[in-house]
Short mmCIF file of C-alpha atoms and ligand atoms in Angstrom, two decimals:
data_model
loop_
_atom_site.label_atom_id
_atom_site.label_comp_id
_atom_site.label_asym_id
_atom_site.label_seq_id
_atom_site.Cartn_x
_atom_site.Cartn_y
_atom_site.Cartn_z
CA MET A 1 -26.20 -9.80 12.80
CA LYS A 2 -25.73 -13.32 14.19
CA ALA A 3 -23.96 -14.47 17.34
CA ILE A 4 -23.02 -11.04 18.62
CA ALA A 5 -24.78 -7.70 18.19
CA GLU A 6 -23.30 -4.82 16.24
CA LYS A 7 -23.25 -2.67 19.35
CA GLU A 8 -21.40 -5.28 21.38
CA LEU A 9 -18.79 -5.69 18.64
CA TYR A 10 -18.30 -1.92 18.47
CA GLU A 11 -17.90 -1.75 22.25
CA LYS A 12 -15.11 -4.35 22.04
CA ALA A 13 -13.41 -2.20 19.38
CA ALA A 14 -13.73 0.90 21.57
CA GLU A 15 -12.35 -0.95 24.57
CA THR A 16 -9.31 -2.26 22.69
CA MET A 17 -8.63 1.17 21.13
CA THR A 18 -6.89 2.31 24.32
CA LEU A 19 -4.12 -0.22 23.58
CA ALA A 20 -3.20 1.52 20.30
CA TYR A 21 0.43 2.48 19.83
CA ALA A 22 0.00 5.84 18.12
CA PRO A 23 2.64 8.24 19.46
CA PHE A 24 2.99 10.02 16.09
CA SER A 25 -0.56 10.63 14.90
CA LYS A 26 -2.16 10.40 18.38
CA PHE A 27 -5.07 8.87 16.47
CA GLN A 28 -6.04 5.71 18.30
CA VAL A 29 -7.99 3.03 16.46
CA GLY A 30 -9.45 -0.24 17.71
CA ALA A 31 -11.03 -2.99 15.64
CA ALA A 32 -13.04 -6.06 16.61
CA LEU A 33 -13.34 -8.74 13.94
CA LEU A 34 -16.11 -11.31 14.24
CA ALA A 35 -15.35 -14.73 12.74
CA LYS A 36 -18.03 -17.07 11.40
CA ASP A 37 -17.28 -19.48 14.25
CA GLY A 38 -18.10 -16.75 16.79
CA ARG A 39 -14.58 -15.87 17.81
CA VAL A 40 -13.69 -12.18 18.06
CA PHE A 41 -10.19 -10.94 17.22
CA THR A 42 -9.25 -7.44 18.30
CA GLY A 43 -6.58 -5.19 16.83
CA VAL A 44 -5.11 -1.72 17.25
CA ASN A 45 -3.00 0.52 15.06
CA VAL A 46 0.71 0.10 15.70
CA GLU A 47 2.79 2.99 14.39
CA ASN A 48 6.49 3.08 13.68
CA SER A 49 9.26 5.71 13.55
CA SER A 50 9.62 4.64 9.93
CA PHE A 51 6.06 5.73 9.14
CA GLY A 52 5.54 3.23 6.31
CA GLY A 53 5.93 0.45 8.87
CA THR A 54 2.65 1.43 10.52
CA ILE A 55 -0.18 -1.10 10.50
CA CYS A 56 -3.85 -0.18 10.90
CA ALA A 57 -6.10 -1.67 13.58
CA GLU A 58 -8.18 -3.54 10.99
CA ARG A 59 -5.22 -5.34 9.45
CA THR A 60 -3.84 -6.16 12.90
CA ALA A 61 -7.12 -7.92 13.72
CA PHE A 62 -7.11 -9.84 10.42
CA VAL A 63 -3.47 -10.87 10.80
CA LYS A 64 -4.15 -12.14 14.32
CA ALA A 65 -7.14 -14.18 13.14
CA ILE A 66 -5.48 -15.65 10.08
CA SER A 67 -2.40 -16.63 12.03
CA GLU A 68 -4.69 -18.50 14.44
CA GLY A 69 -6.12 -20.50 11.53
CA CYS A 70 -9.34 -18.50 11.18
CA LYS A 71 -10.21 -17.31 7.68
CA GLU A 72 -13.99 -16.81 7.56
CA PHE A 73 -15.53 -13.62 8.81
CA THR A 74 -18.89 -11.95 9.35
CA ALA A 75 -18.17 -8.37 10.42
CA ILE A 76 -15.65 -5.88 11.71
CA ALA A 77 -16.31 -2.94 14.03
CA ILE A 78 -14.00 0.06 14.08
CA ALA A 79 -13.72 2.70 16.83
CA SER A 80 -11.33 5.62 16.92
CA SER A 81 -10.34 8.49 19.17
CA GLY A 82 -11.44 10.83 16.37
CA GLY A 83 -14.98 9.48 16.03
CA LYS A 84 -16.27 7.60 13.03
CA ALA A 85 -13.39 6.00 11.07
CA TRP A 86 -13.67 4.24 7.74
CA PRO A 87 -11.09 1.65 6.67
CA CYS A 88 -8.27 3.01 4.50
CA GLY A 89 -7.77 1.78 0.94
CA ILE A 90 -5.08 -0.75 1.86
CA CYS A 91 -7.32 -2.23 4.57
CA ARG A 92 -10.27 -2.49 2.18
CA GLN A 93 -8.14 -4.44 -0.29
CA PHE A 94 -6.71 -6.56 2.54
CA MET A 95 -10.14 -7.50 3.90
CA GLN A 96 -11.56 -8.24 0.50
CA GLU A 97 -9.08 -11.10 0.19
CA PHE A 98 -10.93 -12.93 2.98
CA CYS A 99 -14.45 -11.50 2.95
CA SER A 100 -17.55 -11.94 0.84
CA ASP A 101 -19.55 -9.05 -0.60
CA ASP A 102 -21.97 -9.02 2.34
CA PHE A 103 -19.27 -8.83 5.06
CA GLN A 104 -20.26 -5.96 7.35
CA ILE A 105 -18.18 -2.94 8.30
CA ILE A 106 -19.47 -1.18 11.40
CA THR A 107 -18.32 2.25 12.47
CA GLY A 108 -19.71 5.25 14.31
CA ASP A 109 -18.98 8.18 16.57
CA ASP A 110 -20.19 6.05 19.46
CA ALA A 111 -22.10 2.84 20.17
CA ASP A 112 -25.44 4.62 19.74
CA SER A 113 -24.77 6.03 16.28
CA LEU A 114 -23.50 3.07 14.31
CA VAL A 115 -23.29 2.97 10.54
CA VAL A 116 -23.18 -0.43 8.84
CA SER A 117 -21.78 -0.89 5.34
CA THR A 118 -20.84 -3.92 3.30
CA MET A 119 -17.58 -5.05 1.73
CA LYS A 120 -19.13 -4.51 -1.70
CA GLU A 121 -20.01 -0.90 -0.82
CA MET A 122 -16.55 -0.25 0.60
CA LEU A 123 -14.72 -1.68 -2.41
CA PRO A 124 -16.84 -2.05 -5.53
CA GLU A 125 -15.03 -3.76 -8.39
CA GLY A 126 -12.15 -4.70 -6.07
CA PHE A 127 -9.14 -6.50 -7.49
CA LYS A 128 -8.78 -10.27 -7.02
CA LEU A 129 -6.44 -12.68 -8.75
N1 LIG B 201 -5.67 4.01 11.04
C1 LIG B 201 -6.22 2.81 11.39
O1 LIG B 201 -5.68 2.07 12.21
N2 LIG B 201 -7.40 2.46 10.81
C2 LIG B 201 -8.14 3.25 10.00
O2 LIG B 201 -9.22 2.87 9.58
C3 LIG B 201 -7.63 4.57 9.61
C4 LIG B 201 -6.25 4.88 10.05
C5 LIG B 201 -4.45 4.44 11.72
C6 LIG B 201 -3.19 4.44 10.94
C7 LIG B 201 -2.37 5.46 11.71
O3 LIG B 201 -1.76 4.84 12.82
C8 LIG B 201 -3.39 6.45 12.23
O4 LIG B 201 -4.63 5.76 12.18
C9 LIG B 201 -3.48 7.74 11.45
O5 LIG B 201 -3.61 7.51 10.11
#
């Protein structure tokens, strides 16, 4: 990877995970999204009493970046209190809107056992208008 190593990005995700608001599932997730310009946007899952109002850590990070005018990305790292976490279906569709096929998705049980996948692997034949 370019400006920042996979491990470093994952460590940022793990660090931010403790800020998750997850009183219902108790499943804390942190994400660190690396933009092409080198900026890193973090996000956590934010749950709601009306469960459908919950937003995942990955989408939080994307929404933060996009609302700061940043729309080009290289990679996202995901850390969770339950070990390796893969993005849910909604998040895969959401990220595909802004990411090319070779965008990297990094997850793992810890910083020493990372697994790197691509957008194309996560969502083959994804829908785009
Ligand atoms: N969650 C995420 O934030 N990201 C994922 O990749 C998987 C699931 C959250 C949503 C919810 O707050 C909790 O984890 C349990 O599903």
